[in-house]
Short mmCIF file of C-alpha atoms in Angstrom, two decimals:
data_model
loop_
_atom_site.label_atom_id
_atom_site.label_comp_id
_atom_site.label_asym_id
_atom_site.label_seq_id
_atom_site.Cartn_x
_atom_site.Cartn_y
_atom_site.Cartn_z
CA UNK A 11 -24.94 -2.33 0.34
CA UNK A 12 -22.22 -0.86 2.74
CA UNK A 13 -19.06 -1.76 1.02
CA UNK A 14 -16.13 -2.14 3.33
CA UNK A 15 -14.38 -5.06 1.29
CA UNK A 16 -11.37 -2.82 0.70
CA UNK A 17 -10.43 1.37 0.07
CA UNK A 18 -10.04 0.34 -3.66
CA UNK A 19 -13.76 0.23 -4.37
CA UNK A 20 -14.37 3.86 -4.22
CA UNK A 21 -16.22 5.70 -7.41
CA UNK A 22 -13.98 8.64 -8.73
CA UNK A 23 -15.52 11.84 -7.76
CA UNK A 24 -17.33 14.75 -9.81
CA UNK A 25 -14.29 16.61 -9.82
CA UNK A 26 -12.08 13.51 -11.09
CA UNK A 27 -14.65 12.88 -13.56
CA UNK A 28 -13.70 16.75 -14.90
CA UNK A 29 -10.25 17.04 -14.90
CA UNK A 30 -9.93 13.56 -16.97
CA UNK A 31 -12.30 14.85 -19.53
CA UNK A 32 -10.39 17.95 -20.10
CA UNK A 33 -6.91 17.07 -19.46
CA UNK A 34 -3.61 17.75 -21.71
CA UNK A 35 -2.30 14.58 -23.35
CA UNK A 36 0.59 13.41 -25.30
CA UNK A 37 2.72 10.32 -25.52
CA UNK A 38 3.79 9.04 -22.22
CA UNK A 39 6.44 6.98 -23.37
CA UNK A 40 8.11 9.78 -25.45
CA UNK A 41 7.07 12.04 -22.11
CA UNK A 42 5.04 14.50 -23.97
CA UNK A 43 1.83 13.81 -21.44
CA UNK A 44 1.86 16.98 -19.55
CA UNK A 45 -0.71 15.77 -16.93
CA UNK A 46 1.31 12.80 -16.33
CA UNK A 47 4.57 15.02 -16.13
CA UNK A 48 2.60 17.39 -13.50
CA UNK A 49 1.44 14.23 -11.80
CA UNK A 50 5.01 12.88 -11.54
CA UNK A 51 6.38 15.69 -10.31
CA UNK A 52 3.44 16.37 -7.23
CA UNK A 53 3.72 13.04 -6.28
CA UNK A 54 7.43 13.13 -5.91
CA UNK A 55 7.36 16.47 -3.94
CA UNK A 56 4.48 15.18 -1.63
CA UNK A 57 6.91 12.35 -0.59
CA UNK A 58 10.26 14.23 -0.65
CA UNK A 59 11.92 12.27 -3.61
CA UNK A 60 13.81 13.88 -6.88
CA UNK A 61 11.62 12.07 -9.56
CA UNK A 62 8.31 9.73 -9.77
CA UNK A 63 6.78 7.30 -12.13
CA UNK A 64 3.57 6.95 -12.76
CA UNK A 65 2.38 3.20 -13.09
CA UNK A 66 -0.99 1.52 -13.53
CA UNK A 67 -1.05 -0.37 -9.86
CA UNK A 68 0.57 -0.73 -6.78
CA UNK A 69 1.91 -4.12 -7.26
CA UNK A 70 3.68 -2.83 -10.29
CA UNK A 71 5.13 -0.30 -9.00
CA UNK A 72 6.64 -2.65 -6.31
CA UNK A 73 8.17 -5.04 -8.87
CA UNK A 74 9.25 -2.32 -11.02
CA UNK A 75 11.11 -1.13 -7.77
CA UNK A 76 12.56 -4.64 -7.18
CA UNK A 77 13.93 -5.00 -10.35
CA UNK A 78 15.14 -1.82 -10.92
CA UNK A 79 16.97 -2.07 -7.33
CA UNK A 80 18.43 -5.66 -7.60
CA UNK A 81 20.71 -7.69 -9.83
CA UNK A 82 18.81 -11.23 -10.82
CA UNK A 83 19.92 -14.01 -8.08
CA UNK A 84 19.67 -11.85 -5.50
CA UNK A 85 17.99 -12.10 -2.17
CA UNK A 86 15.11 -9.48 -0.98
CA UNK A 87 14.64 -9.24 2.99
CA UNK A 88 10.85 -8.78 3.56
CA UNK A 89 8.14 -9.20 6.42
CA UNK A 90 6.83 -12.52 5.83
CA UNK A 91 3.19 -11.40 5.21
CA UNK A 92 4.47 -8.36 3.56
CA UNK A 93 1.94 -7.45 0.02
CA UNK A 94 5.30 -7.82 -1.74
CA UNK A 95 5.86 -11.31 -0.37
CA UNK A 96 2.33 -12.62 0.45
CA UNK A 97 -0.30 -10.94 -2.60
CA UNK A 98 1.74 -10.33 -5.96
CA UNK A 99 1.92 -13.63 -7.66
CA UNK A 100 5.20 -14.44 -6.75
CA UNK A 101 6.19 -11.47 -9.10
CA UNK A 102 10.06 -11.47 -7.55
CA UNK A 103 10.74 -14.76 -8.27
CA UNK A 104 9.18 -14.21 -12.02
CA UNK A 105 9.89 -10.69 -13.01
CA UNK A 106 13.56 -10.43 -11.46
CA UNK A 107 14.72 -13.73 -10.41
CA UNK A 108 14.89 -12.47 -6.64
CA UNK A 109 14.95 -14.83 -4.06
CA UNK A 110 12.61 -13.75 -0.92
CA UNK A 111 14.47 -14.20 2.27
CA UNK A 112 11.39 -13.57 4.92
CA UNK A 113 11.28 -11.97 8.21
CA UNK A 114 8.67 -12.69 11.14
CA UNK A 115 8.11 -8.86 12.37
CA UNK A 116 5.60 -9.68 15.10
CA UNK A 117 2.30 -8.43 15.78
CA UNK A 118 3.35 -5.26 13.65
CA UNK A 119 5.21 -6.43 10.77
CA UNK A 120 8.27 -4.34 11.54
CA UNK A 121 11.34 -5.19 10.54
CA UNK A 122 14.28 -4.41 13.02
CA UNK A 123 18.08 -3.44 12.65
CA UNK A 124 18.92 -6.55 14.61
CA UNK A 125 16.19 -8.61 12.21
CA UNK A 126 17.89 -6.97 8.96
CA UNK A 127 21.68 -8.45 10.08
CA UNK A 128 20.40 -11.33 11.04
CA UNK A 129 19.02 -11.73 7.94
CA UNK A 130 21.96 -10.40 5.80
CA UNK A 131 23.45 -12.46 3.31
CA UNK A 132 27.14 -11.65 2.03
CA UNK A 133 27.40 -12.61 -1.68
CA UNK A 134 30.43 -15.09 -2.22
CA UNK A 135 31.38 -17.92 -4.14
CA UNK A 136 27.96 -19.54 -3.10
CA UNK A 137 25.61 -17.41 -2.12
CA UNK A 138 23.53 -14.53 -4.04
CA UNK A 139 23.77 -11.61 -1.49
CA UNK A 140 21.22 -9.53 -0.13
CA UNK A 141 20.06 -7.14 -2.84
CA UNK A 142 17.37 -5.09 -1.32
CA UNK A 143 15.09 -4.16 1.79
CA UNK A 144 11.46 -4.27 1.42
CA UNK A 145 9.72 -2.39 4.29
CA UNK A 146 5.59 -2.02 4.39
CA UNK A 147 4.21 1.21 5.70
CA UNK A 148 1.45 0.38 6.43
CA UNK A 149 1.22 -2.95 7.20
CA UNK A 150 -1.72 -4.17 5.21
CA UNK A 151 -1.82 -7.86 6.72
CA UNK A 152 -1.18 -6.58 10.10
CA UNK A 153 -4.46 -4.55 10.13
CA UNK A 154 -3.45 -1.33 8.60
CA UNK A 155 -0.71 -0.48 11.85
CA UNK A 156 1.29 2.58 10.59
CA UNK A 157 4.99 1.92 11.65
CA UNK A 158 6.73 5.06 13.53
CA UNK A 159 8.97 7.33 11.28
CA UNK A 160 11.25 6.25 13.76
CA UNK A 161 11.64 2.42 12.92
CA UNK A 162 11.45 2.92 9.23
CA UNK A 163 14.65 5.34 9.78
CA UNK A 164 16.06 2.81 12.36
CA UNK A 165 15.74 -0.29 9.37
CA UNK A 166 16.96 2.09 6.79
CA UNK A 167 20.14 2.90 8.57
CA UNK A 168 21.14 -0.89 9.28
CA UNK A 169 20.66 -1.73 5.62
CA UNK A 170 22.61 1.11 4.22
CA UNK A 171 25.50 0.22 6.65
CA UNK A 172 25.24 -3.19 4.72
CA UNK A 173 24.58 -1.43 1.43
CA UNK A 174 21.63 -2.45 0.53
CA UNK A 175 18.98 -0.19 -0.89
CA UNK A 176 15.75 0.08 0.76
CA UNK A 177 11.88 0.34 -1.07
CA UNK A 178 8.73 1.29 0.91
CA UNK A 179 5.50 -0.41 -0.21
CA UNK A 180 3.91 2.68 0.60
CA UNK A 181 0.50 1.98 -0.67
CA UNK A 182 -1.08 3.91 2.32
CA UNK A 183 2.09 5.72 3.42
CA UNK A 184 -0.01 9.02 3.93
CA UNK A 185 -2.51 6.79 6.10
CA UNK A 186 1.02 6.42 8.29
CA UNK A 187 1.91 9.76 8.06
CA UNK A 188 -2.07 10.93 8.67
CA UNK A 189 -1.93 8.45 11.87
CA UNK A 190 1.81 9.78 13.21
CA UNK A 191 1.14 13.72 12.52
CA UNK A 192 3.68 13.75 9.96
CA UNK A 193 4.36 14.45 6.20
CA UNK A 194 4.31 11.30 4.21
CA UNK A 195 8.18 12.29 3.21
CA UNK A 196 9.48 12.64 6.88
CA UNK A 197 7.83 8.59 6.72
CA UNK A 198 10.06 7.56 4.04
CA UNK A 199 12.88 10.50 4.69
CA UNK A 200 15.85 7.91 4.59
CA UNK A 201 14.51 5.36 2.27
CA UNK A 202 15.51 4.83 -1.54
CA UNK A 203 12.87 4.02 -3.14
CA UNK A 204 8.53 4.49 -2.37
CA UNK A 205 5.64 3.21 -4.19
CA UNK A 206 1.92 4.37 -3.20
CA UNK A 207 -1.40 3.94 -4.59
CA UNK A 208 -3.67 6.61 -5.76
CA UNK A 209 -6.50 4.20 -6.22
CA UNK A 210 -6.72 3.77 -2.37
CA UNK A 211 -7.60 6.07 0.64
CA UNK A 212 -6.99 8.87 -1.92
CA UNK A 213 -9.79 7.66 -4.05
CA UNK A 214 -8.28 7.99 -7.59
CA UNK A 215 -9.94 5.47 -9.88
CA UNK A 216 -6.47 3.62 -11.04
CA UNK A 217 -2.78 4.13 -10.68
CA UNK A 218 0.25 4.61 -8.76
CA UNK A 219 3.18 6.44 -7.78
CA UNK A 220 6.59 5.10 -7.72
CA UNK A 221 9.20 7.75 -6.18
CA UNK A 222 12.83 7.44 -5.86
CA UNK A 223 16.16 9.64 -7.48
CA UNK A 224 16.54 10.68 -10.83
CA UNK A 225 18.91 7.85 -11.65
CA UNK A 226 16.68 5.23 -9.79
CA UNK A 227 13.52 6.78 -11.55
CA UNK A 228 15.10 6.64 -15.26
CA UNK A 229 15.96 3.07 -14.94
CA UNK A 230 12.72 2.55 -13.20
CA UNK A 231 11.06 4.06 -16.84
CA UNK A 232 12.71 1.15 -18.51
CA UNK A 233 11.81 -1.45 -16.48
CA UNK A 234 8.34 0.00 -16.20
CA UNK A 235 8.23 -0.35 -20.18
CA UNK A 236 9.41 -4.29 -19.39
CA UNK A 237 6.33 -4.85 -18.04
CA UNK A 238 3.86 -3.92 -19.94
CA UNK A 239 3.34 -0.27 -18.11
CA UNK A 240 4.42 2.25 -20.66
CA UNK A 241 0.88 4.08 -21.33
CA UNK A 242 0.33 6.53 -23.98
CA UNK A 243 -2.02 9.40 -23.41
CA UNK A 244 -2.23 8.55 -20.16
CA UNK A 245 -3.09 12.21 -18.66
CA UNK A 246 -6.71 11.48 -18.77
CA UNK A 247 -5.98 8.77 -16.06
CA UNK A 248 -3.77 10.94 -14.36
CA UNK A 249 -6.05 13.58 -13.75
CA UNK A 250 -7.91 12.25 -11.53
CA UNK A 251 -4.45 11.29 -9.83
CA UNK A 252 -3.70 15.28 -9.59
CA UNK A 253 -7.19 15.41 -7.75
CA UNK A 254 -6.51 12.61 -5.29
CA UNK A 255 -3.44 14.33 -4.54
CA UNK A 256 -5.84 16.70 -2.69
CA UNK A 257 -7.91 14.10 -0.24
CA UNK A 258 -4.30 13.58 2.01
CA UNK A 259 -6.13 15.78 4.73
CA UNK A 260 -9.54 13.86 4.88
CA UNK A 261 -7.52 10.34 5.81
CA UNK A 262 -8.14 11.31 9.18
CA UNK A 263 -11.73 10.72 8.86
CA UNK A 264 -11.25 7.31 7.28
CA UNK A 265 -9.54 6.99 10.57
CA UNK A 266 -12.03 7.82 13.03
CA UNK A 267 -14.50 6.07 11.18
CA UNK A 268 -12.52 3.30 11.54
CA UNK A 269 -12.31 3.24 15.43
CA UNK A 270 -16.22 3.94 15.75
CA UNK A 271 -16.41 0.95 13.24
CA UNK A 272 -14.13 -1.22 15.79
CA UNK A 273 -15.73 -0.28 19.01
CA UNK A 274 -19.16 -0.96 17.59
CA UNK A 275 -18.16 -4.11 16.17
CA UNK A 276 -16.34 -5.26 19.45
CA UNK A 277 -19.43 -4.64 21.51
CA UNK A 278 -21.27 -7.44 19.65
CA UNK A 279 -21.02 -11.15 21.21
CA UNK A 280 -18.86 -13.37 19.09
CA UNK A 281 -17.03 -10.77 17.61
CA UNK A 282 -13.55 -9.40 18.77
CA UNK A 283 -11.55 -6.22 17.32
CA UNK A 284 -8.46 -4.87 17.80
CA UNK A 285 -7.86 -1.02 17.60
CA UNK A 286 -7.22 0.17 14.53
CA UNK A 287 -4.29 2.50 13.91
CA UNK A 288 -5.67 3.76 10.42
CA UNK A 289 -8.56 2.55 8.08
CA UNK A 290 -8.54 -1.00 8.17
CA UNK A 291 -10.53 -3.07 11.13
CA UNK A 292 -9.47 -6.60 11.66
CA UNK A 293 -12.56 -8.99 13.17
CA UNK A 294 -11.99 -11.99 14.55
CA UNK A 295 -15.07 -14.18 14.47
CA UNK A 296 -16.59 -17.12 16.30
CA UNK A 297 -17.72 -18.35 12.74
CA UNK A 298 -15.83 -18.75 10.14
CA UNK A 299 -15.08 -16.08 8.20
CA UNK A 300 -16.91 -16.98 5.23
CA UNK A 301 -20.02 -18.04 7.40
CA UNK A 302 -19.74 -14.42 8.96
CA UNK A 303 -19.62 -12.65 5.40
CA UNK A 304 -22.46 -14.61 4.27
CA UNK A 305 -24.40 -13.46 7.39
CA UNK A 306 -23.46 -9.58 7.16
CA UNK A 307 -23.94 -9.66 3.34
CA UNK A 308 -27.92 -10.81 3.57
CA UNK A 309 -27.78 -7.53 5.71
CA UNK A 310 -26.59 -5.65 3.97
CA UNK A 311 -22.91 -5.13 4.71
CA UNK A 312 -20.03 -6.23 2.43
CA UNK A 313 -16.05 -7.62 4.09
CA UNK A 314 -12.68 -9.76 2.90
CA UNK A 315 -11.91 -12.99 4.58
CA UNK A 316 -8.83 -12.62 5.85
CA UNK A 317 -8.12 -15.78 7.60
CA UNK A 318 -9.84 -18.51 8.54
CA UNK A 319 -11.85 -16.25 11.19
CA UNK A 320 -10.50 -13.14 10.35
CA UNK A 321 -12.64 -10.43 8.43
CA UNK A 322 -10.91 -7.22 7.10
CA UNK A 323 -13.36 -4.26 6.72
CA UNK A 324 -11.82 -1.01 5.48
CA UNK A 325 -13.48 2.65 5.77
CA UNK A 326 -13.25 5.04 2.72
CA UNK A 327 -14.05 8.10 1.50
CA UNK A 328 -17.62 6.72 0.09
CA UNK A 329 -18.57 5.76 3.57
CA UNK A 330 -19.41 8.20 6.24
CA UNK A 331 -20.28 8.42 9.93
CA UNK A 332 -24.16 7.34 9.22
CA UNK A 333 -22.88 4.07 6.90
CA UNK A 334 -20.20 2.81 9.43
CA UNK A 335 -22.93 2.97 12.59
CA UNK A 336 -25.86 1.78 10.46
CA UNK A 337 -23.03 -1.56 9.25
CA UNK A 338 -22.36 -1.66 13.17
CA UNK A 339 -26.42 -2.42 13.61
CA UNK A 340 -26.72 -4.38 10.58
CA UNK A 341 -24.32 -6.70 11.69
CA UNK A 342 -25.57 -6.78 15.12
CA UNK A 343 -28.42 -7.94 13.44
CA UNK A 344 -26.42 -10.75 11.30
CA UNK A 345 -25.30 -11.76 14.14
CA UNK A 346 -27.96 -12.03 16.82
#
């Protein structure tokens, strides 16, 4: 089976498998892990921050931020199929009381200056106030499109001349960086806050990164505890983290894949693809979605359903150039 359902199915590698066998621990919560310490500190230097947190996912990494950023009653401004919006469980509303205020950013979930004061809300007598920016980078909903350093400095600007912090769901910021020739921290240079996921296109088996300033990231810690997400002897997790750390380079692969995936795919009748910026290859389908993945799976080939007919398939680094061109023929086949 080619599995293309998503970047977070990938099986930690020989050398992961190593370093969390022989790695340092101690007590997280007291901060006596040294692999998590080491871990913290990479991550934050690989995306220009003071200070990073190491949590157990993405998502809570993202609600950590939210609440750490945000007074409860507050409004967040977000994309309106943001992963912080659309795919957590409606954890702002139940972890800190925020109140989503959405945005429509187009065909590229970006969220513009003019979008951001339109969308501003002054705290008075009667209203909550804005209390943060949410920005996606990149856009997971939107087909993986990696937003310019650019527009993530232009959104970053408008907010902080309404002062209001801004967080990156970074979960594949270095795919954005990796698709605009960049270091992930020039991405997220005038941001507050950044969360991103080990567990993905850097093939860690669990965990993320949540990056910000000392002060943000030592009220983060509490909040992190709040949750459930103060670990122990964590370091044998992290390991593998410290090894991930390593794979930024190889996105770039995940990316070409990608494109031979989409121009394969888009060659086959019933079946249109657009370009892919980064790993993930949106399909639209002539039958449904769920029809289609029933089809490609007796073949061999595994996707998400995405929409009603939309597929999402996502290359990795446990698929190479032979798997995506042999998926292209098997679902030729599916689909003939």
């Amino acid at each position: 089976m080619i599995d293309l359902r998503s970047d977070t199915v990938t099986h930690p590698s020989d050398e992961m498998r190593v370093a969390a066998s022989e790695a340092d621990v101690g007590d997280d919560v007291y901060r006596e892990d040294p692999t998590v310490n080491e871990l913290e500190a990479e991550a934050a230097a690989a995306v220009g921050m003071e200070a990073a947190l190491y949590v157990p996912t993405g998502t809570m990494g993202n609600q950590v931020a939210a609440r750490t950023h945000t007074d409860r009653g507050e409004e967040l401004l977000c994309e309106r199929e943001s992963h912080v919006y659309k795919w957590e469980v409606g954890g702002l509303a139940q972890l800190s009381g925020l109140q989503p205020r959405t945005v429509d950013g187009g065909s590229r979930g970006t969220i513009t200056p003019s979008d951001i004061h339109e969308g501003y809300v002054e705290e008075d007598t009667h209203r909550p106030g804005t209390g943060l920016l949410c920005l996606e980078n990149t856009h997971n909903s939107k087909g993986g499109v990696a937003i310019a350093p650019e527009e993530i400095d232009a959104a970053a600007d408008a907010a902080h001349e309404l002062d209001i912090p801004v967080h990156v769901d970074g979960a594949r910021v270095f795919n954005a960086a990796v698709a605009h020739d960049v270091d992930a921290s020039r991405v997220v240079r005038e941001v507050d806050s950044v969360m991103f996921c080990l567990s993905k296109g850097l093939g860690a088996p669990v965990g993320s990164m949540l990056a910000g300033s000392e002060a943000f990231i030592e009220r983060a810690r509490r909040h992190r505890k709040l949750f459930g997400g103060g670990m122990r002897q964590a370091g044998i997790i992290a390991a593998p983290g410290l090894e991930a750390l390593s794979n930024v380079d190889r996105l770039a692969e995940d990316h070409e894949n990608a494109a031979v995936l989409a121009e394969g795919l888009d060659d086959i009748d019933g079946l249109a693809v657009q370009s892919p910026e980064t790993n993930i290859v949106l399909v639209e389908t002539e039958p449904t979605a769920e029809a289609f993945l029933e089809r490609v799976a007796d073949e061999g080939v595994q996707g998400t359903a995405f929409g009603e007919h939309v597929v999402r398939f996502c290359t990795h680094l446990d698929i190479d150039r032979s798997d995506v061109e042999r998926a292209v023929e098997d679902v030729r086949r599916a689909m003939a």
